[in-house]
Short mmCIF file of C-alpha atoms and ligand atoms in Angstrom, two decimals:
data_model
loop_
_atom_site.label_atom_id
_atom_site.label_comp_id
_atom_site.label_asym_id
_atom_site.label_seq_id
_atom_site.Cartn_x
_atom_site.Cartn_y
_atom_site.Cartn_z
CA MET A 1 5.35 -51.72 -21.54
CA SER A 2 1.82 -51.24 -20.23
CA THR A 3 -1.57 -52.05 -21.77
CA PRO A 4 -1.90 -52.46 -25.56
CA GLY A 5 -2.79 -49.34 -27.50
CA GLN A 6 -1.39 -47.01 -24.85
CA LEU A 7 -1.77 -43.38 -25.91
CA ILE A 8 1.47 -41.44 -26.17
CA ASP A 9 0.47 -38.07 -24.77
CA GLY A 10 2.33 -35.41 -26.75
CA LYS A 11 0.68 -32.62 -24.78
CA ALA A 12 2.02 -33.97 -21.48
CA VAL A 13 5.53 -34.68 -22.83
CA SER A 14 5.71 -31.28 -24.53
CA ALA A 15 4.72 -29.63 -21.23
CA GLN A 16 7.63 -31.46 -19.63
CA VAL A 17 10.03 -30.29 -22.36
CA LEU A 18 8.79 -26.71 -21.94
CA ALA A 19 9.32 -26.93 -18.16
CA GLU A 20 12.91 -28.07 -18.79
CA VAL A 21 13.40 -25.20 -21.24
CA THR A 22 11.99 -22.70 -18.73
CA ALA A 23 14.55 -23.85 -16.16
CA ASP A 24 17.37 -23.63 -18.73
CA VAL A 25 16.31 -20.10 -19.74
CA ALA A 26 16.37 -19.04 -16.08
CA ALA A 27 19.86 -20.54 -15.69
CA LEU A 28 21.09 -18.64 -18.75
CA LYS A 29 19.53 -15.39 -17.57
CA ALA A 30 21.35 -15.82 -14.25
CA GLN A 31 24.55 -15.75 -16.32
CA GLY A 32 23.47 -12.58 -18.10
CA VAL A 33 22.24 -14.24 -21.31
CA GLU A 34 18.66 -13.65 -22.45
CA PRO A 35 17.88 -16.28 -25.13
CA ALA A 36 16.27 -14.60 -28.15
CA LEU A 37 14.49 -16.05 -31.17
CA ALA A 38 13.94 -14.03 -34.35
CA VAL A 39 11.01 -15.16 -36.49
CA VAL A 40 10.83 -13.94 -40.08
CA LEU A 41 7.51 -14.08 -41.88
CA VAL A 42 7.24 -13.09 -45.54
CA GLY A 43 3.79 -12.63 -47.09
CA ASP A 44 0.20 -13.28 -46.10
CA ASP A 45 -0.19 -17.05 -45.84
CA PRO A 46 -2.86 -17.38 -43.11
CA ALA A 47 -1.55 -20.71 -41.78
CA SER A 48 1.96 -19.23 -41.49
CA HIS A 49 0.57 -16.31 -39.49
CA VAL A 50 -1.03 -18.77 -37.04
CA TYR A 51 2.21 -20.80 -36.73
CA VAL A 52 4.27 -17.66 -36.09
CA ARG A 53 1.79 -16.39 -33.50
CA ASN A 54 1.95 -19.73 -31.66
CA LYS A 55 5.75 -19.76 -31.70
CA VAL A 56 5.94 -16.21 -30.34
CA LEU A 57 3.39 -17.00 -27.62
CA ARG A 58 5.22 -20.16 -26.57
CA ALA A 59 8.56 -18.33 -26.51
CA GLY A 60 7.06 -15.74 -24.15
CA GLU A 61 5.75 -18.48 -21.85
CA VAL A 62 9.21 -20.03 -21.37
CA GLY A 63 10.99 -16.67 -21.01
CA ILE A 64 12.59 -16.54 -24.46
CA ARG A 65 12.61 -13.06 -26.01
CA SER A 66 11.05 -13.16 -29.45
CA LEU A 67 11.51 -10.69 -32.26
CA GLU A 68 9.05 -10.74 -35.14
CA TYR A 69 9.95 -9.49 -38.60
CA ARG A 70 7.10 -9.28 -41.11
CA LEU A 71 7.90 -8.54 -44.72
CA PRO A 72 5.31 -8.02 -47.47
CA ALA A 73 4.65 -10.77 -50.06
CA GLU A 74 6.39 -8.60 -52.68
CA ALA A 75 9.64 -8.40 -50.66
CA SER A 76 12.63 -9.30 -52.83
CA ALA A 77 15.03 -12.16 -52.12
CA ALA A 78 17.72 -9.52 -51.54
CA GLU A 79 15.62 -7.89 -48.81
CA VAL A 80 15.07 -11.21 -47.05
CA LEU A 81 18.77 -12.08 -47.32
CA ALA A 82 19.74 -8.65 -45.97
CA LEU A 83 17.49 -9.19 -42.94
CA VAL A 84 18.98 -12.65 -42.34
CA ALA A 85 22.50 -11.17 -42.56
CA GLU A 86 21.55 -8.49 -40.02
CA LEU A 87 20.19 -11.13 -37.62
CA ASN A 88 23.28 -13.32 -38.10
CA ALA A 89 25.45 -10.38 -37.06
CA ASP A 90 23.36 -9.50 -34.00
CA ALA A 91 24.93 -11.15 -30.94
CA GLY A 92 21.66 -10.59 -29.05
CA VAL A 93 19.81 -12.97 -31.40
CA HIS A 94 20.49 -16.67 -30.76
CA GLY A 95 17.96 -18.37 -33.04
CA ILE A 96 16.63 -17.46 -36.49
CA LEU A 97 13.55 -19.05 -37.98
CA VAL A 98 12.32 -18.19 -41.46
CA GLN A 99 8.72 -19.37 -41.68
CA LEU A 100 8.10 -21.58 -44.72
CA PRO A 101 6.74 -21.54 -47.33
CA LEU A 102 8.29 -18.37 -48.78
CA PRO A 103 6.58 -16.63 -51.71
CA LYS A 104 7.33 -18.44 -54.98
CA HIS A 105 9.73 -15.80 -56.32
CA ILE A 106 12.14 -16.39 -53.41
CA ASP A 107 14.42 -19.42 -53.47
CA GLU A 108 13.95 -21.14 -50.10
CA THR A 109 17.24 -23.02 -50.19
CA SER A 110 19.34 -19.90 -50.64
CA VAL A 111 17.56 -18.20 -47.72
CA LEU A 112 17.93 -21.24 -45.43
CA GLN A 113 21.60 -21.56 -46.41
CA ALA A 114 22.17 -17.89 -45.52
CA ILE A 115 21.24 -18.48 -41.86
CA ASP A 116 24.25 -18.86 -39.55
CA PRO A 117 24.25 -22.64 -38.79
CA ALA A 118 24.79 -21.81 -35.09
CA LYS A 119 21.45 -19.92 -35.12
CA ASP A 120 19.60 -22.37 -37.40
CA VAL A 121 16.98 -23.52 -34.88
CA ASP A 122 14.99 -25.36 -37.58
CA GLY A 123 18.06 -27.47 -38.38
CA PHE A 124 17.64 -27.05 -42.15
CA HIS A 125 21.09 -25.63 -43.02
CA SER A 126 23.25 -28.14 -44.92
CA GLU A 127 25.93 -27.92 -42.23
CA ASN A 128 23.43 -29.13 -39.63
CA VAL A 129 21.93 -31.69 -42.02
CA GLY A 130 25.43 -33.04 -42.74
CA GLY A 131 26.34 -33.02 -39.06
CA LEU A 132 23.21 -34.99 -38.26
CA SER A 133 24.04 -37.67 -40.81
CA GLN A 134 27.59 -37.87 -39.37
CA GLY A 135 26.11 -38.32 -35.89
CA ARG A 136 27.52 -35.00 -34.58
CA PRO A 137 25.55 -33.00 -31.98
CA VAL A 138 23.89 -30.31 -34.10
CA LEU A 139 20.65 -28.33 -34.16
CA THR A 140 18.14 -30.95 -35.33
CA PRO A 141 14.81 -30.46 -37.15
CA CYS A 142 12.13 -30.02 -34.50
CA THR A 143 9.47 -32.53 -35.59
CA PRO A 144 11.79 -35.56 -35.84
CA ALA A 145 13.53 -34.51 -32.63
CA GLY A 146 10.10 -34.40 -30.97
CA CYS A 147 9.30 -37.89 -32.28
CA MET A 148 12.58 -39.16 -30.81
CA ARG A 149 11.71 -37.74 -27.41
CA LEU A 150 8.32 -39.48 -27.53
CA LEU A 151 9.94 -42.78 -28.55
CA ARG A 152 12.60 -42.58 -25.83
CA ASP A 153 10.01 -41.74 -23.19
CA THR A 154 7.89 -44.70 -24.33
CA LEU A 155 10.51 -47.36 -25.05
CA GLY A 156 13.69 -46.25 -23.30
CA ASP A 157 16.64 -47.74 -25.19
CA LEU A 158 15.88 -48.00 -28.92
CA SER A 159 19.01 -49.98 -29.77
CA GLY A 160 18.42 -52.90 -32.15
CA LYS A 161 14.78 -52.04 -32.86
CA HIS A 162 13.64 -52.21 -36.46
CA ALA A 163 12.20 -48.80 -37.35
CA VAL A 164 10.27 -48.07 -40.52
CA VAL A 165 9.91 -44.43 -41.56
CA ILE A 166 7.25 -43.80 -44.20
CA GLY A 167 8.18 -40.62 -46.11
CA ARG A 168 11.56 -39.18 -47.11
CA SER A 169 11.10 -35.41 -46.96
CA ASN A 170 14.00 -33.19 -45.89
CA ILE A 171 11.90 -31.83 -43.03
CA VAL A 172 10.66 -35.07 -41.49
CA GLY A 173 11.47 -38.42 -43.13
CA LYS A 174 15.22 -38.11 -43.79
CA PRO A 175 16.22 -36.49 -40.46
CA MET A 176 13.95 -38.97 -38.66
CA ALA A 177 15.81 -41.86 -40.29
CA ALA A 178 19.17 -40.29 -39.35
CA LEU A 179 18.12 -39.88 -35.71
CA LEU A 180 16.85 -43.45 -35.47
CA LEU A 181 20.09 -44.72 -36.99
CA ALA A 182 22.07 -42.65 -34.48
CA ALA A 183 20.00 -44.36 -31.77
CA ASP A 184 21.21 -47.74 -33.12
CA CYS A 185 17.93 -48.76 -34.74
CA THR A 186 17.85 -50.76 -37.96
CA VAL A 187 16.12 -48.31 -40.28
CA THR A 188 14.01 -48.80 -43.40
CA VAL A 189 12.73 -45.73 -45.27
CA LEU A 190 9.64 -46.16 -47.46
CA HIS A 191 8.49 -43.72 -50.12
CA SER A 192 6.12 -43.50 -53.06
CA ARG A 193 8.29 -45.80 -55.22
CA SER A 194 8.79 -48.51 -52.59
CA LYS A 195 7.69 -52.01 -53.58
CA ASN A 196 5.55 -53.97 -51.09
CA PRO A 197 5.54 -51.17 -48.50
CA GLN A 198 2.87 -52.89 -46.40
CA ALA A 199 4.90 -56.08 -46.03
CA LEU A 200 8.04 -54.11 -45.16
CA CYS A 201 6.20 -51.99 -42.62
CA ARG A 202 4.69 -55.07 -41.00
CA LYS A 203 8.20 -56.09 -39.88
CA ALA A 204 8.69 -52.90 -37.86
CA ASP A 205 8.96 -52.55 -34.08
CA ILE A 206 8.64 -48.78 -34.57
CA VAL A 207 6.61 -47.09 -37.32
CA VAL A 208 6.92 -43.37 -38.04
CA ALA A 209 4.33 -42.21 -40.58
CA ALA A 210 5.10 -38.91 -42.37
CA VAL A 211 3.27 -39.20 -45.66
CA GLY A 212 0.57 -36.53 -45.77
CA ARG A 213 -2.18 -39.02 -46.78
CA PRO A 214 -5.15 -39.29 -44.43
CA ARG A 215 -5.38 -42.68 -42.66
CA MET A 216 -3.25 -44.45 -45.29
CA ILE A 217 -1.57 -46.72 -42.74
CA ASN A 218 -4.17 -49.24 -41.60
CA ALA A 219 -4.01 -52.46 -39.56
CA GLU A 220 -2.57 -54.37 -42.55
CA TRP A 221 0.67 -52.37 -42.17
CA ILE A 222 1.27 -52.99 -38.47
CA LYS A 223 2.95 -55.83 -36.58
CA PRO A 224 1.19 -56.55 -33.27
CA GLY A 225 3.09 -54.83 -30.45
CA ALA A 226 4.62 -52.09 -32.63
CA VAL A 227 4.96 -48.50 -31.40
CA VAL A 228 3.42 -46.07 -33.90
CA ILE A 229 4.25 -42.37 -34.25
CA ASP A 230 1.84 -40.51 -36.54
CA VAL A 231 3.37 -37.27 -37.85
CA GLY A 232 0.60 -36.61 -40.39
CA ILE A 233 -1.70 -33.63 -40.09
CA ASN A 234 -4.51 -33.80 -42.66
CA ARG A 235 -7.72 -31.81 -42.77
CA ILE A 236 -10.65 -33.77 -44.19
CA GLU A 237 -14.40 -33.31 -44.57
CA GLU A 238 -16.28 -36.18 -42.93
CA ASP A 239 -19.90 -36.51 -41.88
CA GLY A 240 -20.33 -32.84 -42.73
CA LYS A 241 -17.52 -31.90 -40.32
CA ASN A 242 -14.01 -30.58 -40.79
CA ARG A 243 -11.68 -33.04 -39.05
CA LEU A 244 -7.97 -33.25 -38.35
CA VAL A 245 -6.65 -36.76 -38.94
CA GLY A 246 -3.23 -38.38 -39.16
CA ASP A 247 -1.59 -40.62 -41.74
CA VAL A 248 -2.55 -43.61 -39.58
CA ASP A 249 -6.03 -45.10 -39.42
CA PHE A 250 -6.11 -44.74 -35.65
CA ALA A 251 -9.29 -46.80 -35.05
CA SER A 252 -8.00 -49.96 -36.75
CA VAL A 253 -4.34 -49.59 -35.73
CA GLN A 254 -4.53 -48.64 -32.05
CA PRO A 255 -5.71 -52.05 -30.73
CA LEU A 256 -2.72 -53.74 -32.40
CA THR A 257 -0.05 -51.43 -31.04
CA ALA A 258 1.91 -51.31 -27.81
CA ALA A 259 1.62 -47.51 -27.96
CA ILE A 260 0.51 -44.88 -30.47
CA THR A 261 0.34 -41.09 -30.82
CA PRO A 262 -3.10 -39.56 -31.40
CA VAL A 263 -3.79 -36.77 -33.92
CA PRO A 264 -4.23 -34.13 -32.63
CA GLY A 265 -2.32 -34.19 -29.33
CA GLY A 266 0.61 -36.39 -30.35
CA VAL A 267 3.54 -35.13 -32.41
CA GLY A 268 2.00 -31.68 -33.07
CA PRO A 269 2.67 -30.10 -29.65
CA MET A 270 6.21 -31.54 -29.62
CA THR A 271 7.40 -29.58 -32.66
CA ILE A 272 7.04 -26.17 -31.04
CA ALA A 273 8.48 -27.41 -27.73
CA LEU A 274 11.59 -28.69 -29.51
CA LEU A 275 11.91 -25.33 -31.29
CA MET A 276 12.14 -23.70 -27.87
CA GLN A 277 14.67 -26.32 -26.80
CA ASN A 278 16.77 -25.68 -29.92
CA THR A 279 16.70 -21.93 -29.20
CA VAL A 280 18.01 -22.39 -25.68
CA THR A 281 20.63 -24.88 -26.91
CA ALA A 282 21.76 -22.35 -29.54
CA ALA A 283 21.93 -19.57 -26.91
CA CYS A 284 23.89 -21.80 -24.58
CA GLN A 285 26.36 -22.84 -27.28
CA GLN A 286 26.91 -19.24 -28.42
CA HIS A 287 27.42 -18.17 -24.80
CA ILE A 288 30.09 -20.85 -24.29
CA ASN A 289 31.80 -20.01 -27.58
CA SER A 290 31.86 -16.29 -26.84
CA ALA A 291 33.36 -16.71 -23.36
CA PRO A 292 37.13 -16.34 -22.87
CA ALA A 293 38.79 -19.76 -23.24
CA ALA A 294 39.92 -19.83 -19.61
CA SER A 295 36.49 -18.84 -18.27
CA GLU A 296 34.96 -21.40 -15.94
CA GLU A 297 31.79 -19.38 -15.71
CA ALA A 298 30.28 -20.05 -19.13
CA THR A 299 28.69 -23.32 -18.22
CA CYS A 300 25.23 -24.27 -19.34
CA ARG A 301 22.96 -27.19 -18.73
CA SER A 302 24.37 -30.61 -19.47
CA ALA A 303 22.20 -31.02 -22.59
CA CYS A 304 23.94 -28.09 -24.25
P1 NDP B 1 6.08 -34.34 -47.99
O1 NDP B 1 4.91 -34.21 -48.90
O2 NDP B 1 7.24 -33.43 -48.17
O3 NDP B 1 6.63 -35.85 -48.08
C1 NDP B 1 5.75 -36.94 -48.10
C2 NDP B 1 6.54 -38.21 -48.27
O4 NDP B 1 5.63 -39.29 -48.31
C3 NDP B 1 7.37 -38.26 -49.57
O5 NDP B 1 8.66 -38.71 -49.28
C4 NDP B 1 6.60 -39.24 -50.43
O6 NDP B 1 7.41 -40.04 -51.25
C5 NDP B 1 5.97 -40.14 -49.38
N1 NDP B 1 4.77 -40.79 -49.91
C6 NDP B 1 3.74 -40.23 -50.59
N2 NDP B 1 2.85 -41.16 -50.93
C7 NDP B 1 3.33 -42.34 -50.47
C8 NDP B 1 2.85 -43.67 -50.52
N3 NDP B 1 1.70 -43.99 -51.12
N4 NDP B 1 3.60 -44.65 -49.94
C9 NDP B 1 4.77 -44.36 -49.34
N5 NDP B 1 5.26 -43.09 -49.26
C10 NDP B 1 4.55 -42.11 -49.81
O7 NDP B 1 5.48 -34.24 -46.52
P2 NDP B 1 6.19 -33.86 -45.11
O8 NDP B 1 7.24 -34.83 -44.79
O9 NDP B 1 6.50 -32.42 -45.08
O10 NDP B 1 4.94 -34.08 -44.13
C11 NDP B 1 4.34 -35.34 -43.98
C12 NDP B 1 3.12 -35.19 -43.08
O11 NDP B 1 3.54 -34.73 -41.81
C13 NDP B 1 2.10 -34.16 -43.56
O12 NDP B 1 0.80 -34.62 -43.18
C14 NDP B 1 2.44 -32.91 -42.79
O13 NDP B 1 1.32 -32.07 -42.61
C15 NDP B 1 2.85 -33.52 -41.48
N6 NDP B 1 3.77 -32.68 -40.70
C16 NDP B 1 3.50 -32.54 -39.36
C17 NDP B 1 4.31 -31.79 -38.56
C18 NDP B 1 4.01 -31.71 -37.11
O14 NDP B 1 4.46 -30.79 -36.45
N7 NDP B 1 3.26 -32.66 -36.54
C19 NDP B 1 5.49 -31.08 -39.10
C20 NDP B 1 5.75 -31.38 -40.50
C21 NDP B 1 4.91 -32.14 -41.26
P3 NDP B 1 8.27 -39.43 -52.51
O15 NDP B 1 9.46 -38.79 -51.88
O16 NDP B 1 8.60 -40.63 -53.30
O17 NDP B 1 7.37 -38.46 -53.20
#
């Protein structure tokens, strides 16, 4: 480990992931497979439009074909499910992402459950969630997978480390805990009903904060020498300015840590890079599964 308070550079690591994905896409194309990601956007949520645009742009940069499907806010659940069924059946589509949130009249769970688990590049289908908790190699939610890559790049072997995850959402906290457990960490998950969360967190070698509360985790929560991953993205008004801050009080926490992610520029860029990685993994897996059993040609990268 280097100097205290080392910044974990999510932009640099995500660029590395994207370079790996670009090479994998080229290898697949050489075998006649063009990885394709379908992105479904329902309604007019401005933030969702920005997220979808960024995903489509990033896909183009790494050579993944993207297909955008925009449905009006009044689209029925049946229409969304019919589109998902069509994409499931299309062998030219390897990944399907339904941008959340969906309009209130559409049940998100039933839409996410309708996606073919082999194409579920967000890793939200119960088959992938279950596989993750059983330690099987499945498509894994992108943000926690990005956090794991940052932790492995920073610490190497995580075995035996005590990790504290603050937050237990299905999207971040729970899959994060499952991934850390699979990496042989001792894992504690804190949530809004936890007693003495500060004292518990202060025992951690690794802290992953996914709470959604600006700067809640201050120096009182951190053991000297801990590695801190801040997943939080919170917009606040401060000194007359609109700022983006994490769940960690960076100024007080950084000097205590061995290493810490900044916000922005930490976990944020990793999420989209891991989405691209999941898409290429899904394409690779579908390519292998569709090849004749005796075929020696359907080989992909080792990560697949
Ligand atoms: P959720 O609101 O779904 O979950 C927040 C979790 O924090 C809940 O489990 C909640 O506990 C827990 N919590 C709330 N208050 C406290 C408290 N005082 N002490 C301990 N735990 C508490 O949020 P998400 O998991 O979706 O997101 C968390 C943060 O990460 C947000 O800032 C979000 O914007 C950001 N995010 C960033 C991404 C990225 O790409 N960088 C991607 C996804 C999210 P309980 O279950 O008891 O209510």
